[in-house]
CSV table of N, CA and C in Angstrom, one decimal:
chain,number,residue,atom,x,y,z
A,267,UNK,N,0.9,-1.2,0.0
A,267,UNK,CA,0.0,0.0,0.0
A,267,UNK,C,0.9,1.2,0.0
A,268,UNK,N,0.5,2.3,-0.6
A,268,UNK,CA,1.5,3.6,-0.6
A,268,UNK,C,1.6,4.0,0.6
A,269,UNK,N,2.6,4.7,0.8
A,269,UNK,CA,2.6,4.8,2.3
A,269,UNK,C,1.8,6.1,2.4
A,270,UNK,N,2.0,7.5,1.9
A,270,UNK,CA,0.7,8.7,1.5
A,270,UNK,C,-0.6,8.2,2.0
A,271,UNK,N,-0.8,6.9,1.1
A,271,UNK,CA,-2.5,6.4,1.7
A,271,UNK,C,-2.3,5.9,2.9
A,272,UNK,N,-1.6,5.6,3.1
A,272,UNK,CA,-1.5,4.6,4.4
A,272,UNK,C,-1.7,6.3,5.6
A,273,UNK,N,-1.3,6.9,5.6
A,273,UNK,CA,-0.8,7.6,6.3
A,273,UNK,C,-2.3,8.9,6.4
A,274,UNK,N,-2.9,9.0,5.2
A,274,UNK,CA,-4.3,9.4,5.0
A,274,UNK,C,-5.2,8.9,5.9
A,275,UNK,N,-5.4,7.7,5.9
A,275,UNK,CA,-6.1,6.4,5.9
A,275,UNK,C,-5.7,6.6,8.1
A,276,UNK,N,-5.1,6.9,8.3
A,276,UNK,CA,-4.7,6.7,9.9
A,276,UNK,C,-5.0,8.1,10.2
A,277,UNK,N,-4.8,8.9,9.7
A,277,UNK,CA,-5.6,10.4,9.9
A,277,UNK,C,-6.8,10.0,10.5
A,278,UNK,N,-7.4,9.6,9.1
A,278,UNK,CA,-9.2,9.7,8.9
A,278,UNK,C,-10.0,9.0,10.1
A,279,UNK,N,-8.8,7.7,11.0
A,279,UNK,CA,-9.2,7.3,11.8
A,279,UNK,C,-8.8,7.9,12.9
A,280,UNK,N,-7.6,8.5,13.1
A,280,UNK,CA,-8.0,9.4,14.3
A,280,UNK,C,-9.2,10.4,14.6
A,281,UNK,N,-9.8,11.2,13.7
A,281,UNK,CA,-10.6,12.0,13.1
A,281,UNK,C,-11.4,11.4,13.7
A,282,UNK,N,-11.6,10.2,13.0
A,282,UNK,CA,-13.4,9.3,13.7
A,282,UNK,C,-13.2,9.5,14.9
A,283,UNK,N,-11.8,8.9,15.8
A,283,UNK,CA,-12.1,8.9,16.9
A,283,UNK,C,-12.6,10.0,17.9
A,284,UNK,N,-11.7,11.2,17.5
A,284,UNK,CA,-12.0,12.8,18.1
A,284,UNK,C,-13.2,12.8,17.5
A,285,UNK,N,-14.2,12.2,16.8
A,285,UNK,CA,-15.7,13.0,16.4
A,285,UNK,C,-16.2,12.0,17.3
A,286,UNK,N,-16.0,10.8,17.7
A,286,UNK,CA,-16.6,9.9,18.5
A,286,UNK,C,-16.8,10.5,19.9
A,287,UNK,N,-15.7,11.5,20.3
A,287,UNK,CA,-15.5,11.3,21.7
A,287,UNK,C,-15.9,12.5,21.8
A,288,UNK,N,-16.5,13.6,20.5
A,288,UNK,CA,-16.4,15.0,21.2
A,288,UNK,C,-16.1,15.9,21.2
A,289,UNK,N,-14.8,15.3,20.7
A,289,UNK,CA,-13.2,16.9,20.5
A,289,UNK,C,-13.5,17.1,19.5
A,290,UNK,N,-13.8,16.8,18.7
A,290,UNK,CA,-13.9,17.2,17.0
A,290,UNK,C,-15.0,17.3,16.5
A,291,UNK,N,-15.8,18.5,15.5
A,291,UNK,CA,-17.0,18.1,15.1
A,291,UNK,C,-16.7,17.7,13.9
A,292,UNK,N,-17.9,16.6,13.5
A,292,UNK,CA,-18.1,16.3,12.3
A,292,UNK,C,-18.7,16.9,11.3
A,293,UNK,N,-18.3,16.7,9.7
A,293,UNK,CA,-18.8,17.5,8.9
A,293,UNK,C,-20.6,17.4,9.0
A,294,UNK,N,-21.4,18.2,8.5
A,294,UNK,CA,-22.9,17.9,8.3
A,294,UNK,C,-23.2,18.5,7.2
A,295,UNK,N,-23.7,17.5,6.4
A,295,UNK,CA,-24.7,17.9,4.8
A,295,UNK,C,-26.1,17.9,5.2
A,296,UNK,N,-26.5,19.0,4.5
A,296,UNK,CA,-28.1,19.2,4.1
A,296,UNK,C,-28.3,19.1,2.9
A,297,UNK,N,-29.2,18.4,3.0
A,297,UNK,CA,-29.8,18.3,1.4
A,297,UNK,C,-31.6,18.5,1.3
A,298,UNK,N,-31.4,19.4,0.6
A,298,UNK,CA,-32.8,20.1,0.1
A,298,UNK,C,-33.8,19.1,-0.4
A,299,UNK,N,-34.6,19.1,0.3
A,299,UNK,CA,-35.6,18.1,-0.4
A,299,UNK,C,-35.9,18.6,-1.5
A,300,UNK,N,-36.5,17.7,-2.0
A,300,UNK,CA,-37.1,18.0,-4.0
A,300,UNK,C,-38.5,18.2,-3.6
A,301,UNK,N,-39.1,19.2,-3.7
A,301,UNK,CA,-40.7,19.5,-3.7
A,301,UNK,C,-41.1,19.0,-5.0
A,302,UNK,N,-41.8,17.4,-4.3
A,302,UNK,CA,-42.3,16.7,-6.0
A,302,UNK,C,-43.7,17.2,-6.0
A,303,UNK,N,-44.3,17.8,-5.4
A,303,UNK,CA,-45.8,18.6,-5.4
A,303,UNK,C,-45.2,19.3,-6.6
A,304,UNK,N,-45.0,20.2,-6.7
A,304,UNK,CA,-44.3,21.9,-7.1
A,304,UNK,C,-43.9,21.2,-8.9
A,305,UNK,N,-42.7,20.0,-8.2
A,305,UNK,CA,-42.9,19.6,-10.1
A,305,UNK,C,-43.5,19.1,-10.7
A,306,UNK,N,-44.7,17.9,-10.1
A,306,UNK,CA,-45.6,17.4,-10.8
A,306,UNK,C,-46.7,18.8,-11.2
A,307,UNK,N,-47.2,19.1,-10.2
A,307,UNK,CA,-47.9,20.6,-10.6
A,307,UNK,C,-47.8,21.4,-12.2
A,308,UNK,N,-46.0,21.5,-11.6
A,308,UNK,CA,-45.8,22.6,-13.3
A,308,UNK,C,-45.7,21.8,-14.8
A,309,UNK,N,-46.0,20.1,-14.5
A,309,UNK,CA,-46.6,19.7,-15.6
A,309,UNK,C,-47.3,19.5,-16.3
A,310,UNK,N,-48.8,19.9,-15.1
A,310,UNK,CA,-50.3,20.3,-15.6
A,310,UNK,C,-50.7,18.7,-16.4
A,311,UNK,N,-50.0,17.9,-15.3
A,311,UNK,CA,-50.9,16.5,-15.7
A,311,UNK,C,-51.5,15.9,-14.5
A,312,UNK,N,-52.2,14.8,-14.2
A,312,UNK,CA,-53.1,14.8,-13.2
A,312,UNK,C,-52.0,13.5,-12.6
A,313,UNK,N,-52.1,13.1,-10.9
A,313,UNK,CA,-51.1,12.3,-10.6
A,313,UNK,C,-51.0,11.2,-10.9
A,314,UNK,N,-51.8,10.6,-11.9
A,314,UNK,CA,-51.9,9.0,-12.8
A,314,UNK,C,-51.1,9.4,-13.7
A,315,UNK,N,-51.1,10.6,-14.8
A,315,UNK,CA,-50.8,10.8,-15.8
A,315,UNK,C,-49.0,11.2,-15.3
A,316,UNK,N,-48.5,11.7,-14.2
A,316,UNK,CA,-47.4,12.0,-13.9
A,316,UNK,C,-46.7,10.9,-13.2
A,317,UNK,N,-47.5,10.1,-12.6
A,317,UNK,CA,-46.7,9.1,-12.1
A,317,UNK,C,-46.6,8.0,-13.2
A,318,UNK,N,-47.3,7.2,-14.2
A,318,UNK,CA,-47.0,7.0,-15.1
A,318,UNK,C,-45.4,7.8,-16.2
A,319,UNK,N,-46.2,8.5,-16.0
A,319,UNK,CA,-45.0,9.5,-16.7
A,319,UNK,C,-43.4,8.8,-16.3
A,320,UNK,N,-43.4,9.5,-15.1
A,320,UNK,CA,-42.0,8.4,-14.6
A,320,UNK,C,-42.1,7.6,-13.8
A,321,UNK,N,-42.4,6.6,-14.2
A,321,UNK,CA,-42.7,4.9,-13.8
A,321,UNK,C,-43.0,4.5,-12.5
A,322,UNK,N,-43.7,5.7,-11.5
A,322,UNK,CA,-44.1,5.0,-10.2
A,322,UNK,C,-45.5,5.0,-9.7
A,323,UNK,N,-45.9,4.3,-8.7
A,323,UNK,CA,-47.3,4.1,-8.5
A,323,UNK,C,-47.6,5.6,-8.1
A,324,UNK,N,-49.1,5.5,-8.5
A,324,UNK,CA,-49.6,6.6,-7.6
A,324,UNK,C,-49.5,7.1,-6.5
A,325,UNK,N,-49.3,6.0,-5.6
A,325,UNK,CA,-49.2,6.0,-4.2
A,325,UNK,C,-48.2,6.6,-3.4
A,326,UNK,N,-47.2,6.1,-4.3
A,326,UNK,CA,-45.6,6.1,-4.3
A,326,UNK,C,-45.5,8.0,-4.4
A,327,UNK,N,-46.3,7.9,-5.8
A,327,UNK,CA,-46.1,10.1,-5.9
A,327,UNK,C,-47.0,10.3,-4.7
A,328,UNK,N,-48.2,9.9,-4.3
A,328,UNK,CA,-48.5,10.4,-3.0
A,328,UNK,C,-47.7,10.8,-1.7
A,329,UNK,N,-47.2,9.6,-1.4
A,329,UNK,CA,-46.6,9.4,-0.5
A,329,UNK,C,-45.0,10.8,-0.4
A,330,UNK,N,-44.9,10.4,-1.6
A,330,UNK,CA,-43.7,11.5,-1.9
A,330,UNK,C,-44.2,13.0,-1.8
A,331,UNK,N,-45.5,13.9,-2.2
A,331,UNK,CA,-46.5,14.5,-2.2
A,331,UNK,C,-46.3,15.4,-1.2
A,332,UNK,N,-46.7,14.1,-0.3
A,332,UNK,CA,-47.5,14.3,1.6
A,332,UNK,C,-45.9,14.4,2.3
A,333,UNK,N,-44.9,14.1,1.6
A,333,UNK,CA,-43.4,14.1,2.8
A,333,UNK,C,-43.6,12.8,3.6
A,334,UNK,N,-44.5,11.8,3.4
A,334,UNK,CA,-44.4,10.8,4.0
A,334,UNK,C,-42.9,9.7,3.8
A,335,UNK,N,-42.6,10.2,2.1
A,335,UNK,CA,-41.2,9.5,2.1
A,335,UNK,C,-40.7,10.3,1.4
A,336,UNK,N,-39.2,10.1,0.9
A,336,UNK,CA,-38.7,11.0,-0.5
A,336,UNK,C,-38.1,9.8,-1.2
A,337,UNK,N,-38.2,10.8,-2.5
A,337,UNK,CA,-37.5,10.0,-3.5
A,337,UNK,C,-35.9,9.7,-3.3
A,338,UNK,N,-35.6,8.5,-3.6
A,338,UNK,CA,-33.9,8.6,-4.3
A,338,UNK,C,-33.4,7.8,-5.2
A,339,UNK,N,-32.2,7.7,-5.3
A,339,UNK,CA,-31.6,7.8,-6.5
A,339,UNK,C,-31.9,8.2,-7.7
A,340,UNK,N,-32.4,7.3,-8.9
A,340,UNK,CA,-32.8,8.0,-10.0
A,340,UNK,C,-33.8,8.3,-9.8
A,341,UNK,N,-35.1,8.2,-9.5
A,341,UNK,CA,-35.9,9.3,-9.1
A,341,UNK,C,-36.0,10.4,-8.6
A,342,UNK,N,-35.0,11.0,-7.9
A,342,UNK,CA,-34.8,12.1,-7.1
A,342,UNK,C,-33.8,12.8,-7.9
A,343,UNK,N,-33.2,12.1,-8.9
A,343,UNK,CA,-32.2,12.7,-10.1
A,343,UNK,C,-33.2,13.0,-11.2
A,344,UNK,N,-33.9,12.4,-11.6
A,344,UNK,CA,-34.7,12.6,-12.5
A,344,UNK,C,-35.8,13.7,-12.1
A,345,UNK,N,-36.6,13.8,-10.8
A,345,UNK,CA,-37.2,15.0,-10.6
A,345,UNK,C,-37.0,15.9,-10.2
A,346,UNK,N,-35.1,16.1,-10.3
A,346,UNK,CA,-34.4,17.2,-10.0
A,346,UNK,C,-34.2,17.7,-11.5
A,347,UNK,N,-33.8,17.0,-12.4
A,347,UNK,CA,-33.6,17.7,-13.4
A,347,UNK,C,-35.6,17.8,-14.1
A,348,UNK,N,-36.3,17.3,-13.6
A,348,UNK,CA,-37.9,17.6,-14.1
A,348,UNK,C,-37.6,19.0,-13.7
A,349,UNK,N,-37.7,19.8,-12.6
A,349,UNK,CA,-37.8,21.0,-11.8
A,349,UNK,C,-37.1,21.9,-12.5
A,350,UNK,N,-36.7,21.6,-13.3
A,350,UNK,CA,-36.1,22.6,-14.8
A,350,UNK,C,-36.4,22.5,-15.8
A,351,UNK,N,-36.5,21.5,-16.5
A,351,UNK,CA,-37.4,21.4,-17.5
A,351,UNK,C,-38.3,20.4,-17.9
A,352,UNK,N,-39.3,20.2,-17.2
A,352,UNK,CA,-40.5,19.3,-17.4
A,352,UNK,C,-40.6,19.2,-18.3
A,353,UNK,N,-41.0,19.7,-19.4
A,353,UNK,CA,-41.6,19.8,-21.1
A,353,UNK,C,-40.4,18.9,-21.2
A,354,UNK,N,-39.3,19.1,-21.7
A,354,UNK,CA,-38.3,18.5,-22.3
A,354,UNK,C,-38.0,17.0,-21.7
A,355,UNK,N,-38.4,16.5,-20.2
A,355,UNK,CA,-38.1,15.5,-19.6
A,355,UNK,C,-39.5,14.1,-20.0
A,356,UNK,N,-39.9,15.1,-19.9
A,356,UNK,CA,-41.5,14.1,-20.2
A,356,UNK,C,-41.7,14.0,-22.0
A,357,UNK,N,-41.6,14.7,-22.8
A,357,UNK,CA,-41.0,14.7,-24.2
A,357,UNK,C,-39.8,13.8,-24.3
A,358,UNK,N,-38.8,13.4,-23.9
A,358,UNK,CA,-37.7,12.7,-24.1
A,358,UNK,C,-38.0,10.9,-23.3
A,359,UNK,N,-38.9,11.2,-21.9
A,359,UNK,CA,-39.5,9.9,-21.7
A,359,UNK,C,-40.4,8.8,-22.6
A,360,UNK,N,-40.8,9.9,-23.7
A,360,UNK,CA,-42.0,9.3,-24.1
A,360,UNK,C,-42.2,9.4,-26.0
A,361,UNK,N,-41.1,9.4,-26.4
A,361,UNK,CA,-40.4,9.2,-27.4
A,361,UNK,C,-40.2,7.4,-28.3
C-alpha cells in the first residue's frame, strides 16, 4: 500500500475517533428536499398521468407528495432535473 495512503487512511481514523469522543466536530450535509408537489404541478398533468410519466405508483407520488417518504436515487435525479425542464423530460420519456 503507498505509504501517502496509508498515512491518509490513519488520519481519517483518528478524526473518527475525536468525532466519537467530542473533541472534534463532524462535517454535516443538508440536502434540500425535491418538492415533487411543485414539479408534478408545473406539468399540468393529473397524478396517474405523472406518475406513469416516470414509472411510479400513484401511491408512491403520493406518499412522496405528503413528505411521508422522499425519492432517491434515479428518481430524485430525475425530478431534480424535471424542476427545470419538465416539457423536455416528459417529451424525451415518451419518445
Amino acid at each position: 500500500m503507498d505509504t501517502e495512503l496509508f498515512e491518509n487512511l490513519k488520519e481519517s481514523l483518528r478524526q473518527a475517533k475525536a468525532i466519537r469522543d467530542g473533541k472534534l466536530e463532524g462535517r454535516r450535509t443538508t440536502v434540500n428536499p425535491i418538492d415533487v408537489k411543485a414539479v408534478h404541478e408545473r406539468t399540468k398533468r393529473s397524478q396517474g398521468e405523472f406518475a406513469a410519466a416516470i414509472n411510479v405508483s400513484v401511491r408512491t407520488l403520493q406518499n412522496w407528495e405528503q413528505h411521508q417518504r422522499s425519492p432517491t436515487g434515479p428518481a430524485a435525479s430525475l425530478l431534480k432535473v424535471m424542476a427545470t425542464a419538465p416539457k423536455t423530460v416528459i417529451k424525451a420519456l415518451h419518445q
